[in-house]
mmCIF file of C-alpha atoms in Angstrom:
data_model
loop_
_atom_site.group_PDB
_atom_site.id
_atom_site.type_symbol
_atom_site.label_atom_id
_atom_site.label_comp_id
_atom_site.label_asym_id
_atom_site.label_seq_id
_atom_site.Cartn_x
_atom_site.Cartn_y
_atom_site.Cartn_z
ATOM 1 C CA MET A 10 173.153 30.320 -80.265
ATOM 2 C CA GLN A 11 171.399 27.006 -79.724
ATOM 3 C CA SER A 12 170.779 24.983 -82.826
ATOM 4 C CA VAL A 13 167.117 24.887 -83.791
ATOM 5 C CA THR A 14 165.503 21.471 -83.410
ATOM 6 C CA THR A 15 162.192 21.019 -85.215
ATOM 7 C CA LYS A 16 160.104 18.047 -86.154
ATOM 8 C CA GLY A 17 160.762 18.573 -89.834
ATOM 9 C CA ALA A 18 164.076 20.105 -90.761
ATOM 10 C CA GLY A 19 166.241 19.919 -87.671
ATOM 11 C CA ALA A 20 165.642 16.309 -86.748
ATOM 12 C CA GLY A 21 167.732 13.944 -88.843
ATOM 13 C CA LEU A 22 167.493 10.178 -88.825
ATOM 14 C CA ARG A 23 169.679 9.860 -85.743
ATOM 15 C CA GLU A 24 167.635 12.400 -83.807
ATOM 16 C CA ARG A 25 164.361 10.725 -84.814
ATOM 17 C CA LYS A 26 165.698 7.376 -83.621
ATOM 18 C CA LYS A 27 166.678 8.929 -80.292
ATOM 19 C CA GLN A 28 163.221 10.456 -79.914
ATOM 20 C CA ALA A 29 161.618 7.097 -80.745
ATOM 21 C CA THR A 30 163.777 5.273 -78.191
ATOM 22 C CA ARG A 31 163.014 7.811 -75.485
ATOM 23 C CA ALA A 32 159.295 7.592 -76.264
ATOM 24 C CA ALA A 33 159.408 3.784 -76.183
ATOM 25 C CA LEU A 34 161.133 3.788 -72.787
ATOM 26 C CA SER A 35 158.736 6.322 -71.325
ATOM 27 C CA GLU A 36 155.686 4.531 -72.670
ATOM 28 C CA ALA A 37 156.944 1.199 -71.348
ATOM 29 C CA ALA A 38 157.546 2.760 -67.925
ATOM 30 C CA VAL A 39 154.061 4.277 -67.813
ATOM 31 C CA ARG A 40 152.317 1.078 -68.918
ATOM 32 C CA LEU A 41 154.209 -1.034 -66.401
ATOM 33 C CA ALA A 42 153.559 1.485 -63.633
ATOM 34 C CA ALA A 43 149.848 1.604 -64.451
ATOM 35 C CA GLU A 44 149.726 -2.169 -64.027
ATOM 36 C CA HIS A 45 152.116 -2.763 -61.128
ATOM 37 C CA GLY A 46 152.682 0.617 -59.469
ATOM 38 C CA ALA A 47 155.689 2.831 -60.183
ATOM 39 C CA GLU A 48 157.518 1.717 -57.028
ATOM 40 C CA ASN A 49 157.402 -1.896 -58.256
ATOM 41 C CA VAL A 50 158.824 -1.206 -61.718
ATOM 42 C CA THR A 51 162.576 -1.548 -62.193
ATOM 43 C CA VAL A 52 164.879 -0.038 -64.782
ATOM 44 C CA GLU A 53 165.529 -3.560 -66.045
ATOM 45 C CA ALA A 54 161.821 -4.201 -66.576
ATOM 46 C CA ILE A 55 161.370 -0.899 -68.420
ATOM 47 C CA SER A 56 164.402 -1.571 -70.626
ATOM 48 C CA ASN A 57 163.271 -5.101 -71.445
ATOM 49 C CA ALA A 58 159.795 -3.898 -72.378
ATOM 50 C CA ALA A 59 161.287 -1.262 -74.684
ATOM 51 C CA GLY A 60 163.778 -3.705 -76.202
ATOM 52 C CA VAL A 61 166.947 -1.941 -75.052
ATOM 53 C CA SER A 62 169.585 -2.478 -72.378
ATOM 54 C CA PRO A 63 169.554 -0.860 -68.919
ATOM 55 C CA ARG A 64 172.708 0.961 -69.968
ATOM 56 C CA THR A 65 170.792 2.512 -72.858
ATOM 57 C CA PHE A 66 168.064 3.579 -70.414
ATOM 58 C CA PHE A 67 170.521 5.843 -68.621
ATOM 59 C CA ASN A 68 171.506 7.470 -71.897
ATOM 60 C CA TYR A 69 168.013 8.972 -71.906
ATOM 61 C CA PHE A 70 167.043 9.342 -68.250
ATOM 62 C CA ASP A 71 169.129 10.339 -65.254
ATOM 63 C CA SER A 72 167.035 8.303 -62.843
ATOM 64 C CA HIS A 73 164.332 5.672 -62.563
ATOM 65 C CA ASP A 74 161.702 8.304 -61.693
ATOM 66 C CA ASP A 75 162.421 10.455 -64.737
ATOM 67 C CA ALA A 76 161.025 7.790 -67.058
ATOM 68 C CA PHE A 77 157.548 8.269 -65.575
ATOM 69 C CA VAL A 78 157.447 12.074 -65.628
ATOM 70 C CA MET A 79 159.451 13.006 -68.748
ATOM 71 C CA MET A 80 157.664 11.945 -71.923
ATOM 72 C CA ASP A 81 159.857 14.055 -74.220
ATOM 73 C CA THR A 82 162.472 16.435 -72.882
ATOM 74 C CA GLN A 83 162.816 18.121 -76.261
ATOM 75 C CA ILE A 84 159.244 19.429 -76.423
ATOM 76 C CA GLY A 85 160.009 22.504 -74.351
ATOM 77 C CA GLU A 86 163.075 23.284 -76.421
ATOM 78 C CA ARG A 87 161.138 22.979 -79.673
ATOM 79 C CA ILE A 88 158.379 25.250 -78.380
ATOM 80 C CA ARG A 89 160.897 27.875 -77.276
ATOM 81 C CA CYS A 90 162.700 27.746 -80.619
ATOM 82 C CA ALA A 91 159.407 28.106 -82.484
ATOM 83 C CA VAL A 92 158.399 31.105 -80.354
ATOM 84 C CA ARG A 93 161.791 32.714 -80.819
ATOM 85 C CA ASP A 94 161.744 32.211 -84.609
ATOM 86 C CA ALA A 95 158.062 33.031 -85.230
ATOM 87 C CA PRO A 96 157.336 35.870 -87.683
ATOM 88 C CA ALA A 97 157.727 39.284 -86.082
ATOM 89 C CA GLU A 98 154.164 40.276 -86.986
ATOM 90 C CA LEU A 99 152.701 37.562 -84.744
ATOM 91 C CA SER A 100 151.698 38.670 -81.275
ATOM 92 C CA PRO A 101 153.403 36.838 -78.406
ATOM 93 C CA LEU A 102 150.162 34.967 -77.679
ATOM 94 C CA ASP A 103 149.814 33.870 -81.298
ATOM 95 C CA ALA A 104 153.460 32.811 -81.448
ATOM 96 C CA VAL A 105 153.035 30.661 -78.335
ATOM 97 C CA ARG A 106 149.767 29.227 -79.642
ATOM 98 C CA GLU A 107 151.283 28.184 -82.969
ATOM 99 C CA ALA A 108 154.334 26.681 -81.271
ATOM 100 C CA MET A 109 152.203 24.623 -78.911
ATOM 101 C CA ALA A 110 149.756 23.596 -81.637
ATOM 102 C CA ALA A 111 152.623 22.091 -83.620
ATOM 103 C CA GLU A 112 153.633 19.948 -80.640
ATOM 104 C CA LEU A 113 150.042 18.861 -80.006
ATOM 105 C CA ALA A 114 149.330 17.851 -83.596
ATOM 106 C CA ASP A 115 149.366 14.146 -82.692
ATOM 107 C CA VAL A 116 147.743 14.432 -79.273
ATOM 108 C CA GLU A 117 144.843 12.214 -80.308
ATOM 109 C CA GLN A 118 147.273 9.358 -80.992
ATOM 110 C CA ARG A 119 148.901 9.860 -77.587
ATOM 111 C CA HIS A 120 145.632 9.979 -75.663
ATOM 112 C CA GLU A 121 145.928 6.546 -74.042
ATOM 113 C CA VAL A 122 149.506 6.985 -72.827
ATOM 114 C CA TRP A 123 148.809 10.494 -71.488
ATOM 115 C CA SER A 124 145.781 9.172 -69.578
ATOM 116 C CA LEU A 125 147.814 6.336 -68.079
ATOM 117 C CA ARG A 126 150.591 8.739 -67.126
ATOM 118 C CA ALA A 127 148.140 11.025 -65.313
ATOM 119 C CA LYS A 128 146.856 8.057 -63.294
ATOM 120 C CA VAL A 129 150.396 6.934 -62.459
ATOM 121 C CA LEU A 130 151.342 10.386 -61.182
ATOM 122 C CA GLN A 131 148.164 10.689 -59.126
ATOM 123 C CA LYS A 132 149.011 7.454 -57.323
ATOM 124 C CA SER A 133 152.630 8.499 -56.625
ATOM 125 C CA PRO A 134 152.851 11.852 -54.795
ATOM 126 C CA HIS A 135 156.635 12.057 -55.139
ATOM 127 C CA LEU A 136 156.363 11.595 -58.910
ATOM 128 C CA LEU A 137 153.590 14.186 -59.082
ATOM 129 C CA ALA A 138 155.782 16.655 -57.200
ATOM 130 C CA ARG A 139 158.708 15.895 -59.495
ATOM 131 C CA GLY A 140 156.547 16.402 -62.554
ATOM 132 C CA LEU A 141 155.263 19.704 -61.178
ATOM 133 C CA GLY A 142 158.818 20.885 -60.594
ATOM 134 C CA LEU A 143 159.783 20.055 -64.169
ATOM 135 C CA HIS A 144 156.679 21.828 -65.456
ATOM 136 C CA MET A 145 157.504 24.972 -63.485
ATOM 137 C CA ALA A 146 161.068 24.962 -64.824
ATOM 138 C CA GLU A 147 159.789 24.639 -68.403
ATOM 139 C CA GLU A 148 157.306 27.449 -67.778
ATOM 140 C CA LEU A 149 160.073 29.737 -66.534
ATOM 141 C CA ASP A 150 162.229 28.926 -69.576
ATOM 142 C CA LEU A 151 159.312 29.764 -71.876
ATOM 143 C CA ALA A 152 158.777 33.046 -70.025
ATOM 144 C CA ARG A 153 162.431 33.938 -70.658
ATOM 145 C CA THR A 154 162.008 33.214 -74.372
ATOM 146 C CA ILE A 155 158.880 35.399 -74.512
ATOM 147 C CA ALA A 156 160.737 38.175 -72.700
ATOM 148 C CA ASN A 157 163.618 37.955 -75.179
ATOM 149 C CA ARG A 158 161.161 38.101 -78.082
ATOM 150 C CA LEU A 159 159.548 41.218 -76.600
ATOM 151 C CA ASP A 160 162.945 42.832 -76.076
ATOM 152 C CA ALA A 161 163.909 42.094 -79.679
ATOM 153 C CA GLY A 162 160.671 43.701 -80.865
ATOM 154 C CA GLY A 163 160.983 46.707 -78.587
ATOM 155 C CA GLY A 164 158.335 45.558 -76.108
ATOM 156 C CA SER A 165 158.918 45.872 -72.406
ATOM 157 C CA GLY A 166 156.742 42.965 -71.329
ATOM 158 C CA GLY A 167 155.735 45.000 -68.323
ATOM 159 C CA ASP A 168 152.516 46.644 -69.513
ATOM 160 C CA LEU A 169 149.986 44.468 -67.706
ATOM 161 C CA GLY A 170 149.837 45.968 -64.262
ATOM 162 C CA ALA A 171 153.576 45.644 -63.891
ATOM 163 C CA GLY A 172 154.048 49.026 -62.294
ATOM 164 C CA SER A 173 156.045 50.236 -65.289
ATOM 165 C CA ASP A 174 154.883 53.799 -64.663
ATOM 166 C CA THR A 175 157.454 54.025 -61.878
ATOM 167 C CA GLY A 176 160.257 52.987 -64.172
ATOM 168 C CA ALA A 177 161.214 50.224 -61.762
ATOM 169 C CA SER A 178 161.473 46.531 -62.499
ATOM 170 C CA ASP A 179 158.134 44.745 -62.279
ATOM 171 C CA THR A 180 159.673 41.868 -60.413
ATOM 172 C CA GLY A 181 160.191 41.664 -56.687
ATOM 173 C CA THR A 182 161.783 39.426 -54.157
ATOM 174 C CA SER A 183 159.446 36.572 -55.035
ATOM 175 C CA ASP A 184 160.820 36.547 -58.605
ATOM 176 C CA ASP A 185 164.351 36.543 -57.267
ATOM 177 C CA ALA A 186 163.538 33.579 -55.076
ATOM 178 C CA CYS A 187 162.110 31.693 -58.038
ATOM 179 C CA GLY A 188 165.018 32.494 -60.325
ATOM 180 C CA GLY A 189 162.821 34.713 -62.483
ATOM 181 C CA ALA A 190 164.171 38.186 -61.807
ATOM 182 C CA ASP A 191 164.010 40.633 -64.728
ATOM 183 C CA ILE A 192 161.796 38.364 -66.832
ATOM 184 C CA GLY A 193 158.815 40.660 -66.438
ATOM 185 C CA LEU A 194 155.208 40.158 -65.455
ATOM 186 C CA TYR A 195 153.713 39.719 -68.933
ATOM 187 C CA PRO A 196 156.091 36.934 -70.095
ATOM 188 C CA ARG A 197 155.575 35.023 -66.854
ATOM 189 C CA LEU A 198 151.801 35.429 -67.069
ATOM 190 C CA LEU A 199 151.648 34.397 -70.729
ATOM 191 C CA ALA A 200 153.797 31.309 -70.149
ATOM 192 C CA ALA A 201 151.643 30.254 -67.190
ATOM 193 C CA VAL A 202 148.340 30.931 -68.938
ATOM 194 C CA ALA A 203 149.438 29.091 -72.080
ATOM 195 C CA GLY A 204 150.370 26.033 -70.055
ATOM 196 C CA THR A 205 147.000 26.120 -68.317
ATOM 197 C CA ALA A 206 145.281 26.530 -71.688
ATOM 198 C CA VAL A 207 146.880 23.311 -72.922
ATOM 199 C CA ARG A 208 145.810 21.426 -69.792
ATOM 200 C CA VAL A 209 142.234 22.719 -70.021
ATOM 201 C CA SER A 210 142.090 21.873 -73.736
ATOM 202 C CA VAL A 211 143.212 18.296 -73.140
ATOM 203 C CA GLU A 212 140.940 17.771 -70.121
ATOM 204 C CA HIS A 213 137.913 19.201 -71.957
ATOM 205 C CA TRP A 214 138.672 17.080 -75.010
ATOM 206 C CA TYR A 215 138.733 13.929 -72.852
ATOM 207 C CA THR A 216 135.179 14.580 -71.672
ATOM 208 C CA GLN A 217 133.472 15.248 -74.994
ATOM 209 C CA SER A 218 130.852 12.777 -76.183
ATOM 210 C CA PRO A 219 130.494 12.486 -79.097
ATOM 211 C CA PRO A 220 134.182 13.252 -79.634
ATOM 212 C CA VAL A 221 135.254 16.686 -80.841
ATOM 213 C CA ALA A 222 138.478 17.205 -82.777
ATOM 214 C CA PHE A 223 141.189 18.360 -80.388
ATOM 215 C CA PRO A 224 142.485 21.169 -82.675
ATOM 216 C CA ASP A 225 139.002 22.749 -82.599
ATOM 217 C CA ILE A 226 138.970 22.828 -78.802
ATOM 218 C CA PHE A 227 142.539 24.108 -78.676
ATOM 219 C CA ARG A 228 141.730 26.970 -81.068
ATOM 220 C CA ASP A 229 138.633 27.867 -79.064
ATOM 221 C CA VAL A 230 140.617 28.070 -75.827
ATOM 222 C CA PHE A 231 143.134 30.466 -77.362
ATOM 223 C CA THR A 232 140.328 32.464 -78.988
ATOM 224 C CA HIS A 233 138.963 33.091 -75.499
ATOM 225 C CA LEU A 234 142.413 34.184 -74.352
ATOM 226 C CA SER A 235 142.800 36.518 -77.335
ATOM 227 C CA ALA A 236 139.446 38.093 -76.503
ATOM 228 C CA GLY A 237 140.597 38.806 -72.970
ATOM 229 C CA LEU A 238 138.350 36.144 -71.448
ATOM 230 C CA SER A 239 135.250 38.268 -71.873
ATOM 231 C CA GLN A 240 132.012 36.369 -71.267
ATOM 232 C CA PRO A 241 131.069 34.462 -74.437
ATOM 233 C CA PRO A 242 127.576 34.813 -75.974
ATOM 234 C CA ALA A 243 124.966 32.328 -74.819
ATOM 235 C CA GLN A 244 125.114 29.026 -76.692
ATOM 236 C CA THR A 245 122.826 26.038 -76.832
ATOM 237 C CA ASP A 246 125.816 23.697 -76.846
ATOM 238 C CA ASP A 247 129.221 23.996 -75.224
ATOM 239 C CA GLY A 248 130.951 22.271 -78.129
ATOM 240 C CA PRO A 249 133.215 24.334 -80.393
ATOM 241 C CA SER A 250 132.002 22.769 -83.615
ATOM 242 C CA ASP A 251 128.551 24.367 -83.458
ATOM 243 C CA ARG A 252 129.930 27.892 -83.386
ATOM 244 C CA ARG A 253 132.317 27.230 -86.229
ATOM 245 C CA SER A 254 129.613 25.724 -88.407
ATOM 246 C CA THR A 255 127.573 28.927 -88.139
ATOM 247 C CA GLU A 256 130.586 31.047 -88.973
ATOM 248 C CA SER A 257 131.587 29.094 -92.062
#
């Protein structure tokens, strides 16, 4: 069984230093790319900006391009571990929400770097494609974790239009081609929807003026998902804080 890595207990001093070094390298790469263009930024320049050697760079990234698209390779692992170890009484959606919320706790401090990274990827199609590929791989890994959690709890994961009434697998040749055979429709859908929910939360948060606390927006997004995306009641303001103030 994989060892559990969490922000609190599992990460010792050495692990925290490694995370800090990786973050420093990635941030340096993004800032340099935003100024000069990713194709004009060398490994040496990134390493110098982060205060480490080029040799150290390759302890954290396999290639030059990875530094621009991989902000923290451990995030996906931590989310999967949190989903796997969440209390049994939590629904799969709630388990995923809590796992992602923990990783997004400091999103407001990372706003500038995330914005710069998005601009860098938009200007470099090959980096955007690479980032999309990594995202899809992470999504598939999360779907597997959700499927395992459902299996452990006795759920089939195939009760959302999966054709389970026939007793056959709800996956077809397209799943086989994507490496997702036997995962099930529900785990794949939940993993995909959760990832989209994070993106929508962040994008909506960027646009709010005056600013709204990100956790409020994030909770509202998952509240809509929990309600099955039924049409919300008419509101005078689209902000989440107004609704909460009336409920408290």
